Amino acid sequence: MHRYVIKRILLLIPVIIGVSFMIYFIMDLAPGDIITQLVGEDATEEQIKALEHEYGYDRSVFYRYGKYMLGLLHGDLGTSYITKKPVWDMYISRLPKTFWLAVGASVVAIGLSIPLGIVSAVKSGSLVDNSCMVLALLGLSMPNFWLGLLLIIEFSLNLGWFPSGGFRGFSSVILPAITIGTGHMAVMTRTTRSSMIDVIRQDYLRTARAKGVSENKVITKHAFRNAFIPILTIIGGQLCAGIGGAVITETVFSWPGVGRLIIDYVHQRDVPVVTGAIIMTTIITGVIHLAVDLLYAVVDPRIKGKYSRKGVKRVKKVRKEAA
Amino acid sequence: MKKLLVSLICVFLICGFVFAGGSGEQKTTTGEVKYKEAVVCADGSQITTGDPQSINNIQHNRLFKCSHNTLVSYNSAEAKYEPELATSWEWNADLTELTLKLRNDVTFQNGEKFTANDVKYSYERIMSLNSTASSKFVGVLDHTEVIDDYTVKLVLVKPNVDWLDTLALPLASIVNQKAIEADPLKGPWVGTGMWTITALEEGDYVHMVKNDNYWGEKTPTRELTLRYMGEASARLIALQNGEVDVCISPANTEKGYVEEDPNLKLIEIPSSTCCYFAFNTSKGPGSDENLRLALAHCINYEDVILGASSGEGTRAISNWGPATYGYYDGFGDYKYDLDLAKQYLEKSAYKTITISVKDNARLRAAQIIQANAKEIGLTVVIEELEAAALTAKSAFKTAEHESMIYTMGWNSYGDDASRAYGKNSNTNKATLSNDRVMELLELGRQCTDDAKRKEYYKEIQVLNHEHAWYIPLYYTELSIAINKGVSGIIWEGHQAHDYSNIVVTV
């Protein structure tokens, strides 16, 4: 297991190199550069040259990329061209807000979709099933900006329960979390339903029922646990998407998250901020996926067995015999 | 499972109730009138720095007017310069030296005493920063001489009658050397203004508290927050439910809600921002005067105003700001005359032109112009670009655009025209390099005779009208929705409103 974790962490290195390389070169190819954004309308030739020299724009993009990566090796994500602040500080100040939003959205999605998906699977083909699926489809079909504004009008303006935007503690998380969560809910409900339908037809559940285990226990304990792996994959993916930032929802709710940080600085061609923020997001995404993979083993002991030394030996032996 | 679901929803709702609403409203009392202690102003543009010398744009200037002071300030209502940190000033005979006497009762927010050395340090810092702000000083200010603790002499490279205006801009704010040396990032936040910046959460808000050592008149308001809210509808809702007290630029379609609400007030002021059509006169179709005039006479300007700004604009005759020094519109507007337009087009070698635009309002204007041009047989291609791409494409040196729709927020001083007409200026979207215009701008900069100077500027505008380098379209109108109790804000046509004395009566 440890070897597997180390291997997965090491695999992040080429991913980071690839991601940073792509960002650097794509941003270099995009029309417009930071110098044009920074210099004033009346800037002299000397000022422009001085700025170009300061940011390495008088040399090739390979030089700038190499310099950036050298800094990265020393743990330096660079300094923003615009704000002159360390990118690490800028990213870290936004991360908790994005984290809460991503977690909030996942809680909403899980809280709604799993019961809906289970009910839907158990009552497959019934009116309840169809209603659940319509509800899920509704969540997927509603554009985030529209749902967000609707929630603000109802819960902030009319009822006055929650603030309309910004990061103002727990209460401010609820509306944006519901906005994102309902979108996630749709996919998760459908996955839960189909995964549960596959499982509840299995023989071992029939056996459990025959042995007198209550239906509730059969569904929640025996069926759901086995149906959970695909759902876990979706949860992990959606959490990663949330950490990368939900730009539209962040804009509607004036949420100072990572998504808006990246978009704002892409518009200003601030390469270190964009590169640094995306590298951090890549690392966190990798870690979340790794955590999800490790959780598979917790949910399903067969997987754990596969990764243990004994398990690996057994698999090798079986393969050898088969060959 | 049902129990779990119900419990989850209950937990969410209970927590929501517990934490919702934020802090309770606090009040201060002055005599009989009660004021809100904490005031919040919301805007759609974000503030990224508290360093006044590093940036020069509307939203930041609003902040710096609160936190910092300049030596002089411009009173736009009375169109005159007034003392701020300087008590008086005097020019030498050839307008190359400006001597200013400074206040002796001013302290910085960190307790340091303000002296002439701070002026010297601040201006030298501006020149060394290589920022948008520094380009206003480099090549203009030669050096700063400290005569005594409260007297300073500014020596210019060449005469410049608009120099006082530069000194009144927030970018010329006085900063504290000790604070900057101690903390290069937060040190520049320390000024002598009425408000002390306590927190700057980029992409969220700037929080300020009242500077109790402020040298001028003090406001009863204790806290001031400038909050970033990018979405116009959400911003207005925040005003409606009392989260904020000022909402800059509500959506045109939602102004009715403000007018219907007895607790709110809609303020509409003429803006100094002119939306105009700019031809790249250095090459391609934009270099053909006949094509330019053909387009000028085929545009239905009323339709453009209606389409681009929901009718919330005023027809522009000159492309200058209406409150800018030297504004002239005696030549009248370009008449909508399709026959005349066709005659001009027949004389032109070009029958197609591309318009580059970057946002929805300008895109709609371009679409209307496209339809208008079709009526005379001129094909207009619309190219929609992202802001940074368009800036790069239309920069003076690059000038790869054929034409574009641009909005320029005009300042009040005469030499602001240099941005639109000056050689090498990136705001010179016509890529104009006309010798006579350059000469007139230079004469204007050095002329102390008011009537003569206005003649120079009039000639520039007449030349533009004749050659149609820029076709003025409309002036935007500024809308601000406020809590009815708000007062003390100085509203500015260039949008850098002064919130320093803001109060909200309750």
PDB file of N, CA and C in Angstrom, chain B residues 70-73 82-91 97-103 114-116 119 123 141 144-156 163-164 167-168 174:
ATOM      1  N   THR B  70      -3.246  63.909  -1.364  1.00  0.00           N
ATOM      2  CA  THR B  70      -2.320  64.485  -2.339  1.00  0.00           C
ATOM      3  C   THR B  70      -2.005  65.915  -1.903  1.00  0.00           C
ATOM      4  N   LEU B  71      -1.063  66.543  -2.577  1.00  0.00           N
ATOM      5  CA  LEU B  71      -0.710  67.902  -2.164  1.00  0.00           C
ATOM      6  C   LEU B  71      -1.839  68.880  -2.484  1.00  0.00           C
ATOM      7  N   VAL B  72      -2.438  68.696  -3.661  1.00  0.00           N
ATOM      8  CA  VAL B  72      -3.576  69.549  -4.045  1.00  0.00           C
ATOM      9  C   VAL B  72      -4.719  68.635  -4.470  1.00  0.00           C
ATOM     10  N   SER B  73      -5.911  69.177  -4.517  1.00  0.00           N
ATOM     11  CA  SER B  73      -7.034  68.383  -5.023  1.00  0.00           C
ATOM     12  C   SER B  73      -7.834  69.227  -6.015  1.00  0.00           C
ATOM     13  N   GLU B  82      -7.623  72.993  -5.225  1.00  0.00           N
ATOM     14  CA  GLU B  82      -7.710  73.429  -3.836  1.00  0.00           C
ATOM     15  C   GLU B  82      -6.572  72.824  -3.025  1.00  0.00           C
ATOM     16  N   PRO B  83      -6.191  73.490  -1.945  1.00  0.00           N
ATOM     17  CA  PRO B  83      -5.109  72.940  -1.122  1.00  0.00           C
ATOM     18  C   PRO B  83      -5.537  71.647  -0.437  1.00  0.00           C
ATOM     19  N   GLU B  84      -4.589  70.717  -0.307  1.00  0.00           N
ATOM     20  CA  GLU B  84      -4.872  69.521   0.497  1.00  0.00           C
ATOM     21  C   GLU B  84      -3.736  69.406   1.524  1.00  0.00           C
ATOM     22  N   LEU B  85      -2.656  68.709   1.153  1.00  0.00           N
ATOM     23  CA  LEU B  85      -1.522  68.699   2.085  1.00  0.00           C
ATOM     24  C   LEU B  85      -0.664  69.950   1.896  1.00  0.00           C
ATOM     25  N   ALA B  86      -0.809  70.604   0.757  1.00  0.00           N
ATOM     26  CA  ALA B  86      -0.128  71.884   0.535  1.00  0.00           C
ATOM     27  C   ALA B  86      -1.106  73.000   0.909  1.00  0.00           C
ATOM     28  N   THR B  87      -0.573  74.056   1.475  1.00  0.00           N
ATOM     29  CA  THR B  87      -1.464  75.170   1.840  1.00  0.00           C
ATOM     30  C   THR B  87      -1.492  76.225   0.735  1.00  0.00           C
ATOM     31  N   SER B  88      -0.387  76.336   0.019  1.00  0.00           N
ATOM     32  CA  SER B  88      -0.330  77.299  -1.090  1.00  0.00           C
ATOM     33  C   SER B  88       0.766  76.867  -2.057  1.00  0.00           C
ATOM     34  N   TRP B  89       0.771  77.435  -3.251  1.00  0.00           N
ATOM     35  CA  TRP B  89       1.794  77.098  -4.230  1.00  0.00           C
ATOM     36  C   TRP B  89       2.056  78.271  -5.145  1.00  0.00           C
ATOM     37  N   GLU B  90       3.212  78.223  -5.782  1.00  0.00           N
ATOM     38  CA  GLU B  90       3.617  79.342  -6.629  1.00  0.00           C
ATOM     39  C   GLU B  90       4.460  78.838  -7.778  1.00  0.00           C
ATOM     40  N   TRP B  91       4.144  79.274  -8.986  1.00  0.00           N
ATOM     41  CA  TRP B  91       4.924  78.909 -10.167  1.00  0.00           C
ATOM     42  C   TRP B  91       6.032  79.943 -10.384  1.00  0.00           C
ATOM     43  N   GLU B  97       9.112  75.536 -12.443  1.00  0.00           N
ATOM     44  CA  GLU B  97       9.320  75.242 -11.012  1.00  0.00           C
ATOM     45  C   GLU B  97       8.057  75.591 -10.233  1.00  0.00           C
ATOM     46  N   LEU B  98       7.658  74.650  -9.428  1.00  0.00           N
ATOM     47  CA  LEU B  98       6.463  74.861  -8.604  1.00  0.00           C
ATOM     48  C   LEU B  98       6.871  74.719  -7.144  1.00  0.00           C
ATOM     49  N   THR B  99       6.700  75.783  -6.384  1.00  0.00           N
ATOM     50  CA  THR B  99       7.065  75.738  -4.967  1.00  0.00           C
ATOM     51  C   THR B  99       5.790  75.647  -4.135  1.00  0.00           C
ATOM     52  N   LEU B 100       5.785  74.650  -3.254  1.00  0.00           N
ATOM     53  CA  LEU B 100       4.572  74.439  -2.451  1.00  0.00           C
ATOM     54  C   LEU B 100       4.873  74.543  -0.957  1.00  0.00           C
ATOM     55  N   LYS B 101       4.012  75.236  -0.248  1.00  0.00           N
ATOM     56  CA  LYS B 101       4.090  75.290   1.228  1.00  0.00           C
ATOM     57  C   LYS B 101       3.192  74.174   1.764  1.00  0.00           C
ATOM     58  N   LEU B 102       3.685  73.452   2.758  1.00  0.00           N
ATOM     59  CA  LEU B 102       2.939  72.279   3.231  1.00  0.00           C
ATOM     60  C   LEU B 102       2.315  72.505   4.614  1.00  0.00           C
ATOM     61  N   ARG B 103       1.309  71.726   4.911  1.00  0.00           N
ATOM     62  CA  ARG B 103       0.675  71.785   6.235  1.00  0.00           C
ATOM     63  C   ARG B 103       1.669  71.259   7.276  1.00  0.00           C
ATOM     64  N   PHE B 114       4.278  64.248   9.002  1.00  0.00           N
ATOM     65  CA  PHE B 114       4.413  64.513   7.569  1.00  0.00           C
ATOM     66  C   PHE B 114       5.291  65.745   7.345  1.00  0.00           C
ATOM     67  N   THR B 115       6.325  65.575   6.497  1.00  0.00           N
ATOM     68  CA  THR B 115       7.205  66.708   6.164  1.00  0.00           C
ATOM     69  C   THR B 115       7.508  66.702   4.666  1.00  0.00           C
ATOM     70  N   ALA B 116       8.288  67.679   4.258  1.00  0.00           N
ATOM     71  CA  ALA B 116       8.662  67.810   2.837  1.00  0.00           C
ATOM     72  C   ALA B 116       9.457  66.594   2.352  1.00  0.00           C
ATOM     73  N   VAL B 119       7.338  64.104   0.704  1.00  0.00           N
ATOM     74  CA  VAL B 119       6.961  64.457  -0.674  1.00  0.00           C
ATOM     75  C   VAL B 119       8.075  64.012  -1.617  1.00  0.00           C
ATOM     76  N   TYR B 123       7.522  61.079  -4.491  1.00  0.00           N
ATOM     77  CA  TYR B 123       7.639  61.340  -5.930  1.00  0.00           C
ATOM     78  C   TYR B 123       8.801  60.563  -6.548  1.00  0.00           C
ATOM     79  N   LEU B 141       8.585  65.372 -14.414  1.00  0.00           N
ATOM     80  CA  LEU B 141       9.251  65.899 -13.215  1.00  0.00           C
ATOM     81  C   LEU B 141      10.745  65.598 -13.309  1.00  0.00           C
ATOM     82  N   THR B 144      12.898  66.753  -7.188  1.00  0.00           N
ATOM     83  CA  THR B 144      12.191  67.412  -6.085  1.00  0.00           C
ATOM     84  C   THR B 144      13.223  67.968  -5.109  1.00  0.00           C
ATOM     85  N   GLU B 145      13.066  69.227  -4.744  1.00  0.00           N
ATOM     86  CA  GLU B 145      14.009  69.842  -3.793  1.00  0.00           C
ATOM     87  C   GLU B 145      13.288  70.135  -2.486  1.00  0.00           C
ATOM     88  N   VAL B 146      13.901  69.706  -1.394  1.00  0.00           N
ATOM     89  CA  VAL B 146      13.331  70.034  -0.085  1.00  0.00           C
ATOM     90  C   VAL B 146      13.948  71.359   0.357  1.00  0.00           C
ATOM     91  N   ILE B 147      13.129  72.396   0.462  1.00  0.00           N
ATOM     92  CA  ILE B 147      13.635  73.724   0.876  1.00  0.00           C
ATOM     93  C   ILE B 147      13.758  73.760   2.404  1.00  0.00           C
ATOM     94  N   ASP B 148      12.686  73.407   3.081  1.00  0.00           N
ATOM     95  CA  ASP B 148      12.714  73.214   4.534  1.00  0.00           C
ATOM     96  C   ASP B 148      11.671  72.153   4.870  1.00  0.00           C
ATOM     97  N   ASP B 149      11.419  71.925   6.135  1.00  0.00           N
ATOM     98  CA  ASP B 149      10.498  70.844   6.534  1.00  0.00           C
ATOM     99  C   ASP B 149       9.125  70.965   5.893  1.00  0.00           C
ATOM    100  N   TYR B 150       8.718  72.193   5.651  1.00  0.00           N
ATOM    101  CA  TYR B 150       7.356  72.380   5.141  1.00  0.00           C
ATOM    102  C   TYR B 150       7.313  73.172   3.831  1.00  0.00           C
ATOM    103  N   THR B 151       8.394  73.134   3.084  1.00  0.00           N
ATOM    104  CA  THR B 151       8.416  73.776   1.773  1.00  0.00           C
ATOM    105  C   THR B 151       9.133  72.853   0.793  1.00  0.00           C
ATOM    106  N   VAL B 152       8.543  72.672  -0.344  1.00  0.00           N
ATOM    107  CA  VAL B 152       9.138  71.765  -1.329  1.00  0.00           C
ATOM    108  C   VAL B 152       9.060  72.406  -2.709  1.00  0.00           C
ATOM    109  N   LYS B 153      10.107  72.162  -3.518  1.00  0.00           N
ATOM    110  CA  LYS B 153      10.110  72.722  -4.875  1.00  0.00           C
ATOM    111  C   LYS B 153      10.148  71.574  -5.889  1.00  0.00           C
ATOM    112  N   LEU B 154       9.221  71.604  -6.845  1.00  0.00           N
ATOM    113  CA  LEU B 154       9.191  70.583  -7.893  1.00  0.00           C
ATOM    114  C   LEU B 154       9.721  71.202  -9.184  1.00  0.00           C
ATOM    115  N   VAL B 155      10.791  70.629  -9.683  1.00  0.00           N
ATOM    116  CA  VAL B 155      11.419  71.167 -10.898  1.00  0.00           C
ATOM    117  C   VAL B 155      11.036  70.278 -12.081  1.00  0.00           C
ATOM    118  N   LEU B 156      10.401  70.894 -13.086  1.00  0.00           N
ATOM    119  CA  LEU B 156       9.916  70.126 -14.226  1.00  0.00           C
ATOM    120  C   LEU B 156      10.923  70.107 -15.367  1.00  0.00           C
ATOM    121  N   TRP B 163       0.343  70.382 -14.661  1.00  0.00           N
ATOM    122  CA  TRP B 163       1.071  69.645 -13.633  1.00  0.00           C
ATOM    123  C   TRP B 163       0.296  69.559 -12.315  1.00  0.00           C
ATOM    124  N   LEU B 164      -0.453  70.639 -11.996  1.00  0.00           N
ATOM    125  CA  LEU B 164      -1.248  70.609 -10.767  1.00  0.00           C
ATOM    126  C   LEU B 164      -2.271  69.490 -10.821  1.00  0.00           C
ATOM    127  N   LEU B 167      -0.656  66.330  -9.882  1.00  0.00           N
ATOM    128  CA  LEU B 167      -0.443  66.274  -8.434  1.00  0.00           C
ATOM    129  C   LEU B 167      -1.738  65.977  -7.680  1.00  0.00           C
ATOM    130  N   ALA B 168      -2.867  66.270  -8.315  1.00  0.00           N
ATOM    131  CA  ALA B 168      -4.161  66.023  -7.666  1.00  0.00           C
ATOM    132  C   ALA B 168      -4.658  64.598  -7.879  1.00  0.00           C
ATOM    133  N   ILE B 174       0.792  60.903  -1.103  1.00  0.00           N
ATOM    134  CA  ILE B 174       2.021  60.895  -0.312  1.00  0.00           C
ATOM    135  C   ILE B 174       2.025  59.645   0.590  1.00  0.00           C
TER     136      ILE B 174
END
